[in-house]
Amino acid sequence: MATEDWIPAKDARQMAMDGDLPPPKYIANNNTKFGPIETSPPFAPVPVIDISLLISSSKQEDDQLTELAKLRSALTTWGCFQAVNHGLDDSYLDNLRQVTKQFFDLPLEEKSKYSRQPGSSQGYGNDRTYFENQVQDWCDRLSLRLLPKNQIQLWFWPENPSTFRETIDDYTAKIRSIYVVIFEAMAKCLDLEENCFAKHFTKENDILLGRFMLYPPCPTPDAVLGVKAHSDRSGITLLLQDPGVEGLQVLNDGKWYMVPVIRDALFVNLGDQMQFTILYILIMSNEIFKSPIHRVVTSKEKGRISVAMFTEPDPDKEVGLVDVLVDEKRPRVYKTVKNYGVFNHECFQKGIIPLDAVRI
Ligand code: OGA
Ligand code: NI
C-alpha cells in the first residue's frame, strides 16, 4: 500500500555521531529473501578489464580481441567488472572523494539546504518511501541529475565545498567518455553493430544520474543494510568505491560475495535496462548478460563513501530489445516498457525482482 514519503529527523551520520542504535525502521535482518546479512563473505573474483585496450585505434588488434572476450565473459558470469586504465588518475579520483566527504561532514543544517522534498528523488536525504514497513537504508545520499544539462536543478548542487559543482561537472564529462567506450565494447563483444546500445544512452539527450553516498559506521552491522538488495535500473552503473573499506556485495549463484576494493578502479555493473536489451540472444547460447543483485553492508568502525553514476535512456522512449536480435528462433523474453526507472524503484522497495514482473 502506498504511504506518505517519510523523511527522517536525523540523517544516519548524525545517529552514528550521537551513538544511537538504528531505529526499528532500519532493521533489515528479518528480510531474508536474499539470505542473511553477512558482513564478511568471501571476496568476489570480479574480472578486471583494461579500458584502454577496448579503444580500437590505440592498441594491437589482438589485445583488443582478448579484452573483448574477457568483457563478454565478465558480463555473462558476474554482470560486472572492475574497470582500470580508464584515464582518471589517483589524485583526480581522490579529489572527487574528498569533496564528497567534505559535503557529508557539513553540519546537518547546512546539508538540509539541499534536502530532498517529499515525493521527489533529487537532493539530500534517504530514499523515497513507497510502502508501509519499508526498511530504511543506513546511508545518507545526495542524488543529482547530471545530464542532460538543461535538466539540471542546480539548487540541489551544494555550494559548499566551493569546488563541489565544478568537480562534479568535470567528472560527469569524463565519465561520459568512459561509458561511451564501454557501451561500444559491449556491442562489439557480441558481434553487434557498435552503436546499437550506445545510441540509447549516449545521444544528445542522454540521462546521467549521480548518487553520492555516505555509509556511516553502524553499531549493529549484522542488523542493517547500507543499501538493501537490488538490481540497478540503469543501462550501466559506474561506481567509485572508498579505498579504505569494503561494503559492496554481489549475489552470484545464490551466494553473497564482497567486491574487493581496487584503489583506482571503477566498479561497473549492468543494470536492468541492459539486461532487457540483450538477454534473449544469449539464452540460445546458454549465456546470459546479468544485471547483478547487489547490496551494501556497513561496518562498525569505519564510514564509507561511494559515488555512483547511472546511465539511463530517455524515459519516454520504449526500452526493448535490439531489433536485429529478434527472430522466430529467438522470441522475445520481456515486454517493452516505458519509464522503466520508476517501475524498477517501486519493485526495489517492495522486494520484487522487476525483470520477473515484465517477463512475457
Ligand atoms: C546503488 C548502489 C553501491 C555502493 O546506489 O545503487 O548499489 O557501494 N551503491 O554505494
Ligand atoms: Ni546499485
XYZ file of C-alpha atoms and ligand atoms in Angstrom:
371
model
C 0.000 0.000 0.000
C 1.337 3.425 -0.887
C 2.218 5.546 2.064
C 3.444 9.037 2.806
C 7.014 9.761 1.958
C 8.927 9.544 5.227
C 11.818 11.888 5.865
C 13.898 11.009 8.945
C 14.567 13.700 11.527
C 18.259 12.829 11.740
C 20.497 11.591 8.986
C 22.438 8.360 9.529
C 25.665 10.278 10.165
C 24.034 12.204 12.995
C 22.658 9.000 14.517
C 26.129 7.474 14.316
C 27.666 10.522 15.983
C 25.036 10.526 18.724
C 25.663 6.828 19.357
C 22.047 5.927 18.515
C 21.111 2.346 17.826
C 19.430 2.043 14.426
C 15.684 2.680 14.921
C 13.302 -0.245 14.143
C 12.617 1.116 10.651
C 16.246 0.372 9.735
C 16.314 -3.244 10.888
C 16.751 -5.401 7.785
C 17.875 -8.776 9.066
C 14.396 -10.238 9.183
C 14.080 -9.672 5.460
C 15.709 -12.925 4.406
C 14.647 -13.012 0.780
C 18.250 -12.880 -0.400
C 19.800 -14.599 2.588
C 21.018 -13.266 5.918
C 23.306 -10.279 6.298
C 26.885 -11.493 6.243
C 29.404 -8.770 6.842
C 32.446 -10.693 5.628
C 31.614 -13.272 2.961
C 34.334 -14.436 0.514
C 35.697 -11.945 -1.995
C 34.194 -11.942 -5.484
C 36.772 -12.695 -8.181
C 35.233 -9.971 -10.345
C 37.118 -9.672 -13.664
C 39.407 -6.677 -14.209
C 39.068 -5.011 -17.615
C 41.634 -2.652 -19.114
C 39.562 0.119 -20.706
C 42.500 1.442 -22.741
C 42.592 -1.865 -24.629
C 38.956 -1.520 -25.675
C 39.655 1.599 -27.700
C 40.296 0.212 -31.154
C 42.745 2.675 -32.579
C 45.088 2.716 -29.635
C 46.261 -0.865 -29.354
C 47.046 -4.022 -31.204
C 44.017 -5.790 -32.530
C 44.896 -8.978 -30.688
C 44.952 -7.231 -27.335
C 41.623 -5.695 -28.087
C 40.066 -9.031 -29.015
C 41.362 -10.627 -25.856
C 39.945 -7.835 -23.745
C 36.582 -8.001 -25.550
C 36.398 -11.729 -24.840
C 37.145 -11.004 -21.196
C 34.433 -8.379 -21.146
C 31.917 -10.791 -22.602
C 32.798 -13.394 -20.051
C 32.625 -10.850 -17.204
C 29.177 -9.715 -18.236
C 27.802 -13.199 -18.656
C 29.141 -14.582 -15.391
C 29.118 -11.732 -12.878
C 27.359 -8.944 -14.762
C 30.043 -6.615 -13.522
C 33.746 -5.862 -13.699
C 36.440 -3.607 -12.326
C 37.492 -1.047 -14.937
C 41.146 0.007 -14.825
C 43.250 2.228 -17.109
C 40.216 4.387 -17.733
C 42.238 7.582 -17.841
C 41.309 9.060 -14.437
C 44.267 9.069 -12.133
C 44.676 8.616 -8.445
C 44.756 12.250 -7.414
C 41.800 13.122 -9.612
C 39.645 10.426 -8.003
C 40.905 11.307 -4.533
C 39.808 14.875 -5.078
C 36.322 13.695 -6.023
C 36.152 11.569 -2.882
C 37.430 14.472 -0.860
C 34.761 16.971 -1.954
C 32.110 14.300 -1.417
C 33.344 13.695 2.095
C 33.539 17.416 2.809
C 29.901 17.770 1.887
C 28.790 14.940 4.164
C 30.909 16.336 7.001
C 28.958 19.609 6.979
C 26.513 20.237 9.833
C 23.030 18.861 9.247
C 21.535 22.378 8.891
C 23.895 23.179 6.042
C 23.164 19.913 4.225
C 19.453 20.437 4.805
C 19.538 23.370 2.386
C 19.694 20.721 -0.309
C 17.133 18.360 1.218
C 15.092 16.108 -0.950
C 11.454 17.205 -0.861
C 8.734 14.620 -0.164
C 7.759 12.883 -3.389
C 10.895 13.901 -5.234
C 14.089 11.954 -5.770
C 16.729 14.654 -6.161
C 18.538 16.227 -3.240
C 19.982 15.209 0.083
C 18.391 12.568 2.299
C 17.279 8.969 2.351
C 15.249 7.125 -0.273
C 11.634 7.856 -1.056
C 9.118 5.845 0.921
C 6.703 3.967 -1.251
C 5.303 1.391 1.132
C 4.397 0.929 4.722
C 7.048 -1.029 6.616
C 9.664 -0.137 4.038
C 13.070 -0.866 5.522
C 15.336 2.182 5.535
C 18.945 2.067 4.416
C 21.717 3.086 6.827
C 23.006 5.633 4.382
C 22.948 9.341 3.609
C 22.624 10.224 -0.052
C 22.811 13.178 -2.325
C 21.049 12.414 -5.605
C 21.566 14.712 -8.578
C 20.608 14.678 -12.209
C 23.826 15.414 -14.079
C 22.724 15.068 -17.708
C 21.139 16.357 -19.838
C 22.460 19.722 -18.819
C 19.208 21.552 -19.477
C 17.511 19.426 -16.817
C 19.985 20.094 -14.057
C 18.362 21.501 -10.916
C 21.274 23.500 -9.656
C 19.628 24.414 -6.344
C 20.290 20.836 -5.204
C 24.005 21.132 -6.007
C 25.988 22.015 -2.885
C 27.813 25.348 -2.871
C 29.922 24.079 -0.022
C 32.634 22.852 -0.510
C 33.160 25.600 -3.045
C 34.711 23.269 -5.621
C 31.878 20.727 -5.495
C 29.988 21.926 -8.560
C 32.964 22.232 -10.889
C 34.379 18.908 -9.681
C 31.132 17.079 -10.435
C 30.693 18.817 -13.745
C 34.138 17.746 -14.852
C 33.678 14.195 -13.572
C 30.390 13.942 -15.496
C 32.125 14.777 -18.771
C 34.936 12.296 -18.105
C 32.605 9.502 -17.053
C 30.588 10.099 -20.184
C 33.535 9.390 -22.433
C 34.246 6.207 -20.469
C 30.733 4.854 -20.754
C 30.631 5.542 -24.471
C 33.669 3.255 -24.835
C 32.058 0.612 -22.633
C 28.721 0.593 -24.482
C 30.522 0.231 -27.803
C 32.702 -2.552 -26.494
C 29.644 -4.352 -25.142
C 28.156 -4.380 -28.627
C 31.431 -5.448 -30.217
C 31.924 -8.313 -27.829
C 28.571 -9.694 -29.016
C 29.428 -9.067 -32.675
C 26.705 -6.465 -32.874
C 26.814 -3.133 -34.595
C 28.948 -0.836 -32.426
C 26.278 1.776 -31.887
C 23.350 -0.477 -31.020
C 23.442 0.084 -27.261
C 25.295 3.365 -27.242
C 22.597 5.058 -29.272
C 20.083 4.624 -26.452
C 22.367 6.070 -23.819
C 24.761 8.468 -25.468
C 22.697 10.628 -27.762
C 22.478 14.337 -27.109
C 19.801 13.807 -24.507
C 21.377 11.007 -22.575
C 20.484 10.927 -18.926
C 23.048 10.536 -16.202
C 22.085 10.380 -12.545
C 24.676 10.792 -9.830
C 24.416 9.448 -6.332
C 26.878 10.411 -3.635
C 26.717 8.143 -0.632
C 27.947 8.074 2.914
C 27.585 4.888 4.945
C 28.407 5.974 8.488
C 29.735 3.403 10.963
C 26.897 1.390 12.434
C 26.816 -0.147 15.914
C 24.891 -3.190 14.603
C 26.174 -4.091 11.121
C 24.537 -7.520 11.311
C 21.085 -5.979 11.564
C 21.041 -3.231 8.925
C 21.973 -2.705 5.301
C 23.618 0.336 3.743
C 21.557 -0.427 0.630
C 19.045 -3.258 0.515
C 19.460 -5.938 -2.150
C 18.511 -4.632 -5.591
C 19.439 -4.553 -9.222
C 20.097 -1.143 -10.758
C 17.592 0.414 -13.076
C 20.324 1.880 -15.243
C 21.898 0.832 -18.507
C 25.215 0.549 -16.751
C 26.385 1.922 -13.417
C 29.919 3.209 -12.785
C 30.819 3.223 -9.116
C 33.774 4.813 -7.389
C 34.421 2.965 -4.154
C 36.062 4.064 -0.938
C 39.661 2.842 -0.942
C 39.631 2.391 2.830
C 36.772 -0.018 3.424
C 34.733 -2.630 1.593
C 30.961 -2.816 1.753
C 29.528 -3.665 -1.651
C 28.389 -7.264 -2.147
C 27.131 -9.110 -5.234
C 24.917 -12.162 -5.359
C 26.152 -14.983 -7.577
C 24.638 -18.443 -7.720
C 22.658 -17.716 -4.588
C 25.722 -16.711 -2.560
C 26.919 -13.302 -1.447
C 30.435 -12.121 -2.243
C 32.262 -8.988 -1.169
C 33.511 -6.806 -4.009
C 37.201 -6.130 -3.406
C 38.419 -2.562 -3.452
C 40.955 -1.750 -6.142
C 42.144 1.749 -5.448
C 41.662 3.431 -8.800
C 39.229 1.065 -10.424
C 35.683 1.975 -11.287
C 33.313 -0.852 -10.487
C 30.966 -1.236 -13.454
C 27.755 -3.241 -13.313
C 24.965 -3.820 -15.758
C 21.546 -2.508 -14.893
C 18.185 -3.906 -15.828
C 17.840 -1.864 -18.991
C 20.905 -3.536 -20.389
C 19.711 -6.955 -19.395
C 16.467 -6.156 -21.131
C 18.128 -5.229 -24.318
C 20.377 -8.186 -24.548
C 19.075 -11.056 -22.563
C 17.359 -13.220 -25.105
C 20.112 -13.593 -27.621
C 22.262 -15.134 -25.045
C 19.692 -17.633 -23.950
C 20.295 -19.675 -27.069
C 23.972 -19.850 -26.423
C 23.354 -20.504 -22.784
C 24.978 -17.260 -21.864
C 23.114 -14.535 -20.142
C 24.202 -10.963 -19.587
C 23.393 -10.367 -15.976
C 22.131 -7.404 -14.098
C 23.542 -8.466 -10.767
C 21.676 -8.276 -7.483
C 23.834 -6.344 -5.068
C 23.669 -4.711 -1.654
C 25.855 -2.781 0.753
C 26.755 -3.785 4.289
C 28.016 -1.381 6.931
C 30.995 -1.500 9.246
C 31.143 -0.984 12.974
C 34.336 1.059 12.852
C 34.596 2.768 9.510
C 32.450 5.094 7.464
C 32.414 4.511 3.719
C 31.925 6.861 0.790
C 30.918 5.964 -2.731
C 29.916 7.800 -5.881
C 27.637 6.052 -8.373
C 26.793 7.215 -11.890
C 23.745 5.697 -13.573
C 23.194 5.935 -17.323
C 19.551 5.962 -18.362
C 17.752 6.069 -21.673
C 15.067 8.638 -22.367
C 12.069 7.684 -20.142
C 9.611 8.451 -22.928
C 11.311 6.126 -25.329
C 10.435 2.488 -25.117
C 13.191 0.225 -23.906
C 13.064 -3.086 -25.658
C 15.269 -5.494 -27.448
C 17.812 -4.723 -30.088
C 15.702 -5.320 -33.199
C 18.228 -7.387 -35.100
C 18.226 -9.860 -32.271
C 14.563 -10.839 -32.529
C 13.504 -13.597 -34.890
C 11.392 -16.747 -34.838
C 14.081 -18.812 -33.236
C 14.807 -16.178 -30.622
C 11.479 -14.979 -29.328
C 11.351 -12.028 -27.054
C 11.514 -12.710 -23.375
C 10.442 -9.348 -22.000
C 7.686 -6.899 -22.634
C 8.676 -3.478 -23.850
C 8.241 -0.830 -21.159
C 8.238 2.893 -20.831
C 9.654 4.723 -17.849
C 11.328 1.621 -16.536
C 13.171 3.617 -13.901
C 10.103 4.342 -11.781
C 8.889 0.782 -12.150
C 12.241 -0.619 -11.021
C 12.337 1.605 -7.973
C 8.895 0.574 -6.776
C 9.871 -3.080 -7.175
C 13.048 -2.459 -5.189
C 11.116 -1.054 -2.274
C 8.667 -3.977 -2.391
C 11.430 -6.575 -2.648
C 10.275 -7.799 -6.080
C 12.687 -8.551 -8.919
C 11.490 -6.129 -11.597
C 12.552 -8.266 -14.539
C 10.356 -11.101 -13.276
C 7.416 -8.738 -13.380
C 7.877 -7.860 -17.053
C 8.661 -11.338 -18.349
C 6.261 -12.351 -21.112
C 23.432 1.958 -5.612
C 24.483 1.032 -5.124
C 26.633 0.716 -4.081
C 27.628 1.404 -3.210
O 23.428 3.129 -5.186
O 22.606 1.516 -6.444
O 24.383 -0.137 -5.387
O 28.655 0.806 -2.951
N 25.535 1.536 -4.437
O 27.360 2.519 -2.766
Ni 23.023 -0.409 -7.048
